[in-house]
Short mmCIF file of C-alpha atoms and ligand atoms in Angstrom, two decimals:
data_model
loop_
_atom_site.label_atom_id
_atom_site.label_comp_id
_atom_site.label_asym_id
_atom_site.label_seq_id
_atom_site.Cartn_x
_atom_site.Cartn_y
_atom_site.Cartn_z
CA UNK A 1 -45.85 10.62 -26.98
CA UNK A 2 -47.50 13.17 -24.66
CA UNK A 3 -51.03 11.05 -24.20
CA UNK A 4 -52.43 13.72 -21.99
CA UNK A 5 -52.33 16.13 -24.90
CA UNK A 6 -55.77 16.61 -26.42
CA UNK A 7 -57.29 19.52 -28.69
CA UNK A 8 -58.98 22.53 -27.91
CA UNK A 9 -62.33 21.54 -27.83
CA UNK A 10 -61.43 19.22 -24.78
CA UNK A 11 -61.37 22.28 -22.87
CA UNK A 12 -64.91 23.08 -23.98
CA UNK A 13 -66.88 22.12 -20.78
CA UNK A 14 -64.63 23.57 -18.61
CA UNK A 15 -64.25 27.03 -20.07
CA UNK A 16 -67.92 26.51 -20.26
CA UNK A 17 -68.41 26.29 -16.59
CA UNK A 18 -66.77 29.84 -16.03
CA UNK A 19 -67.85 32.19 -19.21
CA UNK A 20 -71.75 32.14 -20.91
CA UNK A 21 -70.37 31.61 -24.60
CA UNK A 22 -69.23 28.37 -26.53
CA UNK A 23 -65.76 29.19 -25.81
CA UNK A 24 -64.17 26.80 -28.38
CA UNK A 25 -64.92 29.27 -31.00
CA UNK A 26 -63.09 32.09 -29.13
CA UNK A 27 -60.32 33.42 -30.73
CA UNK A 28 -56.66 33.86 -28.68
CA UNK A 29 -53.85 35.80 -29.54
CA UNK A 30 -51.00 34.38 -28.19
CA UNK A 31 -49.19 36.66 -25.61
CA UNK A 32 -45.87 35.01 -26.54
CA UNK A 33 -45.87 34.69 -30.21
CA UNK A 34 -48.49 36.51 -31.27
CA UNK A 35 -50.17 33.81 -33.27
CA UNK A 36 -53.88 33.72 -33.56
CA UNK A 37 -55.81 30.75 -33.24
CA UNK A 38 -59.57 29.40 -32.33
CA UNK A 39 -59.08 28.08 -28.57
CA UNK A 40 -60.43 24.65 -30.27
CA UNK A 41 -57.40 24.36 -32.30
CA UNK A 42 -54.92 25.12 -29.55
CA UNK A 43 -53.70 22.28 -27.40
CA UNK A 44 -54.92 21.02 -24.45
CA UNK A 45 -52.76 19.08 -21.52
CA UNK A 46 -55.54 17.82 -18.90
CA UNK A 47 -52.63 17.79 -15.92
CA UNK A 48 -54.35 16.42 -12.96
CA UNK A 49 -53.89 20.02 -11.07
CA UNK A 50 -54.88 21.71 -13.30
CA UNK A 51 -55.96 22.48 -17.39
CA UNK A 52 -53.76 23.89 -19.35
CA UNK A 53 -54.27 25.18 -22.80
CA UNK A 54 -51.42 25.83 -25.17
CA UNK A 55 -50.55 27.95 -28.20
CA UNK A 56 -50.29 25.49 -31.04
CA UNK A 57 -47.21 27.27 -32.38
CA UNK A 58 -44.90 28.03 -29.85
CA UNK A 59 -45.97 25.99 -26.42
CA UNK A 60 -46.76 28.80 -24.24
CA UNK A 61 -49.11 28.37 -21.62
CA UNK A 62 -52.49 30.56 -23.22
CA UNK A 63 -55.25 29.40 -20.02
CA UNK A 64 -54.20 28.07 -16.93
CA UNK A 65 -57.18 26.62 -15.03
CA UNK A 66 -57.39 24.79 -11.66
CA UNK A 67 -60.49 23.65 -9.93
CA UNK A 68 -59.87 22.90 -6.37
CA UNK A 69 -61.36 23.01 -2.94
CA UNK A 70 -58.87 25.80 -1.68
CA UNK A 71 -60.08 26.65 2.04
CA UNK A 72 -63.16 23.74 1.75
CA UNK A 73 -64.53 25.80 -0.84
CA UNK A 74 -64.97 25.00 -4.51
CA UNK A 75 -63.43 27.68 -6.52
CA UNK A 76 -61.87 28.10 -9.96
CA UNK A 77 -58.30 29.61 -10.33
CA UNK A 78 -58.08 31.07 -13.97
CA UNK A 79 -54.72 32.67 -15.10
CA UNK A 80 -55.03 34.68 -18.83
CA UNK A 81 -51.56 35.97 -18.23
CA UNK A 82 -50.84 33.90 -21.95
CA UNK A 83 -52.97 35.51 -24.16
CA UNK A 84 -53.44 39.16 -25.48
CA UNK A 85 -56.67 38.94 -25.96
CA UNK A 86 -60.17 36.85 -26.23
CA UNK A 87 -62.28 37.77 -28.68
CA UNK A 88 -65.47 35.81 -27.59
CA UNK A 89 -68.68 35.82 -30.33
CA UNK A 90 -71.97 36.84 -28.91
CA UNK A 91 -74.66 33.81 -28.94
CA UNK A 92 -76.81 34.55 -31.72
CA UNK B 1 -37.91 -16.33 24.00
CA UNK B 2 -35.58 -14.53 25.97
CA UNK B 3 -33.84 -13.74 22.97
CA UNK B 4 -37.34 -12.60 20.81
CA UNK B 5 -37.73 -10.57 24.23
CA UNK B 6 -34.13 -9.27 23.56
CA UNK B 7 -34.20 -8.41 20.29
CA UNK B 8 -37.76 -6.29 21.04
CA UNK B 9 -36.02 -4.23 23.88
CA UNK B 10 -32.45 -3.60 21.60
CA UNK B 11 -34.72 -2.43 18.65
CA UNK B 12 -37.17 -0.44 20.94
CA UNK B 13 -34.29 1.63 23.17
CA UNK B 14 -32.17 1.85 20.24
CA UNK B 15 -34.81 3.19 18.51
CA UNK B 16 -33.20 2.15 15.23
CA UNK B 17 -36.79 0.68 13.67
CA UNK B 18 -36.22 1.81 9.95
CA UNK B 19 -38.27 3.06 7.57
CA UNK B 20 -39.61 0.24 5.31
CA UNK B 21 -40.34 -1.77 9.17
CA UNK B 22 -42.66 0.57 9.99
CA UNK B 23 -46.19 0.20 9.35
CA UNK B 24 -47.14 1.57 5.50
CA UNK B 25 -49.88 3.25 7.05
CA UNK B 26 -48.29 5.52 9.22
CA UNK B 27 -46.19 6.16 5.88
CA UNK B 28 -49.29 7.54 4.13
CA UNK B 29 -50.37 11.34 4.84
CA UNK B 30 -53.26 12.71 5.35
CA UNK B 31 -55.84 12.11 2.43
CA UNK B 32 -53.26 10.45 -0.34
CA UNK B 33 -53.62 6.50 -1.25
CA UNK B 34 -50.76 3.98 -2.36
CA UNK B 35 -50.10 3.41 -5.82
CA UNK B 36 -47.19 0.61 -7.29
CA UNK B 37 -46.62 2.49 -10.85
CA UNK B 38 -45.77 5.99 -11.13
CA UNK B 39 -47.90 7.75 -12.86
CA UNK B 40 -46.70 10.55 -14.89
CA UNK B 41 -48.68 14.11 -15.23
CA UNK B 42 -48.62 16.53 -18.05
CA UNK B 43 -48.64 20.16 -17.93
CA UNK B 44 -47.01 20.66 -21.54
CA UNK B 45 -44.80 19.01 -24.24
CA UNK B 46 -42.24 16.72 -22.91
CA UNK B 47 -38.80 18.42 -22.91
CA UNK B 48 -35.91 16.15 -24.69
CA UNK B 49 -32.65 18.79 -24.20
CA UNK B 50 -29.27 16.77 -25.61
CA UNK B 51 -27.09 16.44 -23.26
CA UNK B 52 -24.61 18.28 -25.04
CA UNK B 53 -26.79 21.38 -24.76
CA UNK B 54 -28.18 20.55 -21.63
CA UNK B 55 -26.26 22.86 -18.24
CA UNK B 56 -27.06 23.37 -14.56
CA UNK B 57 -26.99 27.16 -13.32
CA UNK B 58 -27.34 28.89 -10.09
CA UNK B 59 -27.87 32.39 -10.54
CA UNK B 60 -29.47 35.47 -8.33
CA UNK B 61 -28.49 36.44 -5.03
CA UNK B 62 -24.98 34.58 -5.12
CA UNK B 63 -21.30 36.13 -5.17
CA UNK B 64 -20.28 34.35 -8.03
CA UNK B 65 -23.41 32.49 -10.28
CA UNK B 66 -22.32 28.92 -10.49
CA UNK B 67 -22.81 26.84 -14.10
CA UNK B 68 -22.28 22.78 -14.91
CA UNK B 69 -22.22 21.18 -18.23
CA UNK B 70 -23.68 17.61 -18.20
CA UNK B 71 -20.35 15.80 -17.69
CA UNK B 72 -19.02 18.11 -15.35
CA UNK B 73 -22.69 17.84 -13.36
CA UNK B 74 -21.72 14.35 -13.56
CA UNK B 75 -18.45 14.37 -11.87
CA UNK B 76 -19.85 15.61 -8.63
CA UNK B 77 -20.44 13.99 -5.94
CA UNK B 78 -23.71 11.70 -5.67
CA UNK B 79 -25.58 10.01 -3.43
CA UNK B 80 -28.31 7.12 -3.82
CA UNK B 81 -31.27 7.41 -1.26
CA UNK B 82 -34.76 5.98 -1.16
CA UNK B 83 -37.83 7.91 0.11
CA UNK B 84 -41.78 7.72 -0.43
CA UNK B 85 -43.50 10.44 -2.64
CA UNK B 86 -46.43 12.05 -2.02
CA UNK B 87 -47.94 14.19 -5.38
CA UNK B 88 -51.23 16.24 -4.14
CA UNK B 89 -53.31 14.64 -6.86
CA UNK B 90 -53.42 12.22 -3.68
CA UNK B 91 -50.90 8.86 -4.65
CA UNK B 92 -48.23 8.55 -2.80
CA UNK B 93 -45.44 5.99 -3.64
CA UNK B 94 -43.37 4.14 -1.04
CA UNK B 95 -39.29 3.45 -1.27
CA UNK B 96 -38.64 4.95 -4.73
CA UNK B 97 -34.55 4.57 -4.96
CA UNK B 98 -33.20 7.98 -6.72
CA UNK B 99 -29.34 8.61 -7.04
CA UNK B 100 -28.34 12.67 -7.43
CA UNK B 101 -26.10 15.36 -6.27
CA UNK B 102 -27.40 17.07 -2.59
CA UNK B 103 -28.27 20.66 -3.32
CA UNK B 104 -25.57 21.59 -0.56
CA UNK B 105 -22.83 19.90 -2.73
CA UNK B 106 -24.30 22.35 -5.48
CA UNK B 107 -24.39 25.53 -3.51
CA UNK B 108 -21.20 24.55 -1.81
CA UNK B 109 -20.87 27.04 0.88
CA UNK B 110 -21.74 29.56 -1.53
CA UNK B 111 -22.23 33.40 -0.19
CA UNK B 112 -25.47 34.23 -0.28
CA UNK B 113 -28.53 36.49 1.72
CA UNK B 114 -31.16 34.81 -0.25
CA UNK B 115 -33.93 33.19 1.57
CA UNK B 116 -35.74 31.81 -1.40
CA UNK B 117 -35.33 29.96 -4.66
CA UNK B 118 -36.78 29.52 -7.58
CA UNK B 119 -36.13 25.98 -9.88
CA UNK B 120 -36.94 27.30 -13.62
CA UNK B 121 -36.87 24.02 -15.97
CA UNK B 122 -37.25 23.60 -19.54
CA UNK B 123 -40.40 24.52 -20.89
CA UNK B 124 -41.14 26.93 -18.87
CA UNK B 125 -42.08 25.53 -15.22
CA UNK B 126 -41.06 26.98 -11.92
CA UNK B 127 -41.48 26.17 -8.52
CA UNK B 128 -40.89 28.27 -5.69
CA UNK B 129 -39.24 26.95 -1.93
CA UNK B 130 -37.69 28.70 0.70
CA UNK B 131 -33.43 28.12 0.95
CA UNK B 132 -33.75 26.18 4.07
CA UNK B 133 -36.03 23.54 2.44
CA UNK B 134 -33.56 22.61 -0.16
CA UNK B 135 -30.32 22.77 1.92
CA UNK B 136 -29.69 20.53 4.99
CA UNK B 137 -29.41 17.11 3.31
CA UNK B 138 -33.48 17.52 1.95
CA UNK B 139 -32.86 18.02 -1.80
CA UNK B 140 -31.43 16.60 -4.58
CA UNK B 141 -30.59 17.02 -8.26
CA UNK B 142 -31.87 13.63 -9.50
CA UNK B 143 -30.24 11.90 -12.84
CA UNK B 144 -31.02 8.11 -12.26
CA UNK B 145 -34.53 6.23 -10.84
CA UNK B 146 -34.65 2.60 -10.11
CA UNK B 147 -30.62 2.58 -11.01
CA UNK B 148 -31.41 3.76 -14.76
CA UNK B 149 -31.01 7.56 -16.53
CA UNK B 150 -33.91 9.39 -15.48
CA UNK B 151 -36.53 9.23 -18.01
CA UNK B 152 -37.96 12.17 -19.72
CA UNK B 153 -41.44 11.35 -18.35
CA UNK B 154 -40.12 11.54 -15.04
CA UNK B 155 -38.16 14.71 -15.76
CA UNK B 156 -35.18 13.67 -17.02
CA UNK B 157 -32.11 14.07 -17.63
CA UNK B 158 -32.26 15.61 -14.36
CA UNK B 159 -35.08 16.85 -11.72
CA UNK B 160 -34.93 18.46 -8.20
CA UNK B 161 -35.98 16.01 -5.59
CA UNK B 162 -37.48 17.26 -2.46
CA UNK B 163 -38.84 14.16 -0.90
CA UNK B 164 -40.52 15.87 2.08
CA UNK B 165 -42.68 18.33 -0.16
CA UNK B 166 -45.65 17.29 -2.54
CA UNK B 167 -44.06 16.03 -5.89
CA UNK B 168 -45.02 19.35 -7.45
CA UNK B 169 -42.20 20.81 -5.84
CA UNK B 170 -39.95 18.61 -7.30
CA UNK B 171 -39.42 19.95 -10.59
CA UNK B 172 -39.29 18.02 -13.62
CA UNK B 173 -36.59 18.65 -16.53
CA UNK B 174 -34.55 21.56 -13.83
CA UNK B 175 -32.21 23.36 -15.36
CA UNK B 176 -31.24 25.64 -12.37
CA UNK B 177 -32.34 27.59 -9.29
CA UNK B 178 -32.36 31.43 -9.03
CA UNK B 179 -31.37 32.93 -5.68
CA UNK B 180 -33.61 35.36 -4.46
CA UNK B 181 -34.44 38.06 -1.34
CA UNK B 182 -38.03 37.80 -1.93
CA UNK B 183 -40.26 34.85 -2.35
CA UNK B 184 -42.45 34.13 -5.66
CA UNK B 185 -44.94 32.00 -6.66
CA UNK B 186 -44.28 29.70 -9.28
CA UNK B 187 -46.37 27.93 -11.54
CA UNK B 188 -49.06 25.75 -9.32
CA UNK B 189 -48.53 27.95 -6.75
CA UNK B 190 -49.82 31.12 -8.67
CA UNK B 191 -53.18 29.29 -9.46
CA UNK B 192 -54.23 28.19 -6.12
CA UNK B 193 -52.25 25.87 -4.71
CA UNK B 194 -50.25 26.02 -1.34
CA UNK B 195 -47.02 28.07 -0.98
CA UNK B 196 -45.06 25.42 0.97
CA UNK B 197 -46.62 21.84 -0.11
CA UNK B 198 -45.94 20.05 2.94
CA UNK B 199 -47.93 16.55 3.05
CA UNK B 200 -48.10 15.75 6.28
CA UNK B 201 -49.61 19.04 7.30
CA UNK B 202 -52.08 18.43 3.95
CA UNK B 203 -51.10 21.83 2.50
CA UNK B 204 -53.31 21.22 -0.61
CA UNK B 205 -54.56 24.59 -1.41
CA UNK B 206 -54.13 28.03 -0.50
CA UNK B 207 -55.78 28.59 3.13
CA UNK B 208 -54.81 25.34 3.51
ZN1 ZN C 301 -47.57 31.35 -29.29
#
């Protein structure tokens, strides 16, 4: 029904462009519902403004991320207003 | 050819040419290309509100906060209009025939300071616009596309319509506006992208 919904790991590359970690593996609380979750099990709605990553229990908007030209310049717009926390595993 | 020369004058000092005679070209902004479907973007789940549980509010800076149930949204006076679209993921879409109820015939005179507004939707969108870009015969509350109920993929039941703004602006699914003193970003606008949204001018992107 919603065909531009894909799972977390969709938002792998991006996330990867912006933080030095495999961020699929990240783990999210939400900021709404409190659920926790691996970012690659939340969902993922590839909008054509922007990427946004949802909590896979109650729809709010986790990551917000738009990659634009604002200004002629190529810049990232990241919004982690969703989430209480990241907790991002060190590379080993 | 008298008369071909005729008609040219009477439709050049009338200056009646319409719309849909004028070149599509200079119907395209800045930057956007011409598409025949409509494609449809998604930011989250597709909202499906009954109508039966579905209302229309205006709240905030009003004397008295205004509230419509589906069938007495209905009752109101509408309008049918066509206009192109322009979304800022660059397709724009020429003559798309909408039928909804003018924003004035919502707000109806009502009392109010407010010089912004906010349209907060079903599943949690919002989109900010100043009052004067919504009053004045430029926005609608649109229920029907094409002559048929507004689909859910194009925001149905019901979605604000503001033609002259990139489609963003237009919110999908509405389910009011909040009156307000001071202006705030909504959803797009809060990562990035342009306050206002006007095509012609190519507002894209903040700094835009
Ligand atoms: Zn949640």
């Amino acid at each position: 029904m919603d065909e531009q919904r894909l799972d977390g790991n969709a938002v792998g590359g991006l996330l990867g462009e912006i933080f030095p970690f495999e961020m699929t593996s990240a783990e999210t609380a939400c900021a709404g519902c409190g659920a926790t979750s691996g970012v690659g099990a939340a969902m993922v709605y590839a909008h054509g403004m922007g990427t946004i990553v949802r909590c896979a229990s109650c729809d709010n908007a986790l990551i917000r991320i738009a990659r634009h030209n604002g200004g002629g310049m190529g810049q990232y717009w990241l919004d982690l207003r969703g989430v209480a926390y990241l907790k991002i595993e060190e590379a080993t | 050819m008298g008369s071909v020369m005729g008609r040219f004058f009477s439709r050049g000092f009338r200056g009646r040419r319409r719309p849909r005679e004028q070149a599509e070209s200079d119907r395209v902004p800045p930057g956007q290309y011409l598409v025949d479907g409509f494609p449809v973007l998604s930011a989250g789940p597709t909202p499906r509100t009954p109508l039966d549980r579905w209302d229309f509010s205006i709240v905030g800076e009003i004397d008295a906060p205004k509230r419509w149930t589906w069938g007495e949204f209905r009752e109101l006076p509408s309008e049918t209009f066509t206009r192109d679209i322009h979304c800022v993921t660059k397709w724009s879409k020429l003559d798309t025939t909408w039928e909804g109820v003018s924003v004035d015939t919502l707000l109806g005179g009502a009392e109010t300071a407010a010089g912004y507004v906010t349209a907060f939707c079903d599943g949690g969108y919002t989109t900010n616009l100043p009052l004067e870009e919504v009053t004045g015969g430029k926005a609608w509350l649109a229920f029907a596309y094409d002559g048929e109920p507004l689909e859910p993929e194009h925001g149905g039941p019901a979605r604000l319509l503001v033609p002259h703004l990139y489609l963003w602006k237009s919110a999908k699914w509405v389910r009011g506006l909040r009156l307000m003193n001071g202006d705030e970003p909504g959803f797009w606008e809060s990562l990035g992208y342009h306050n206002e949204g006007d095509p012609w001018r190519e507002q894209r992107y903040r700094g835009d």
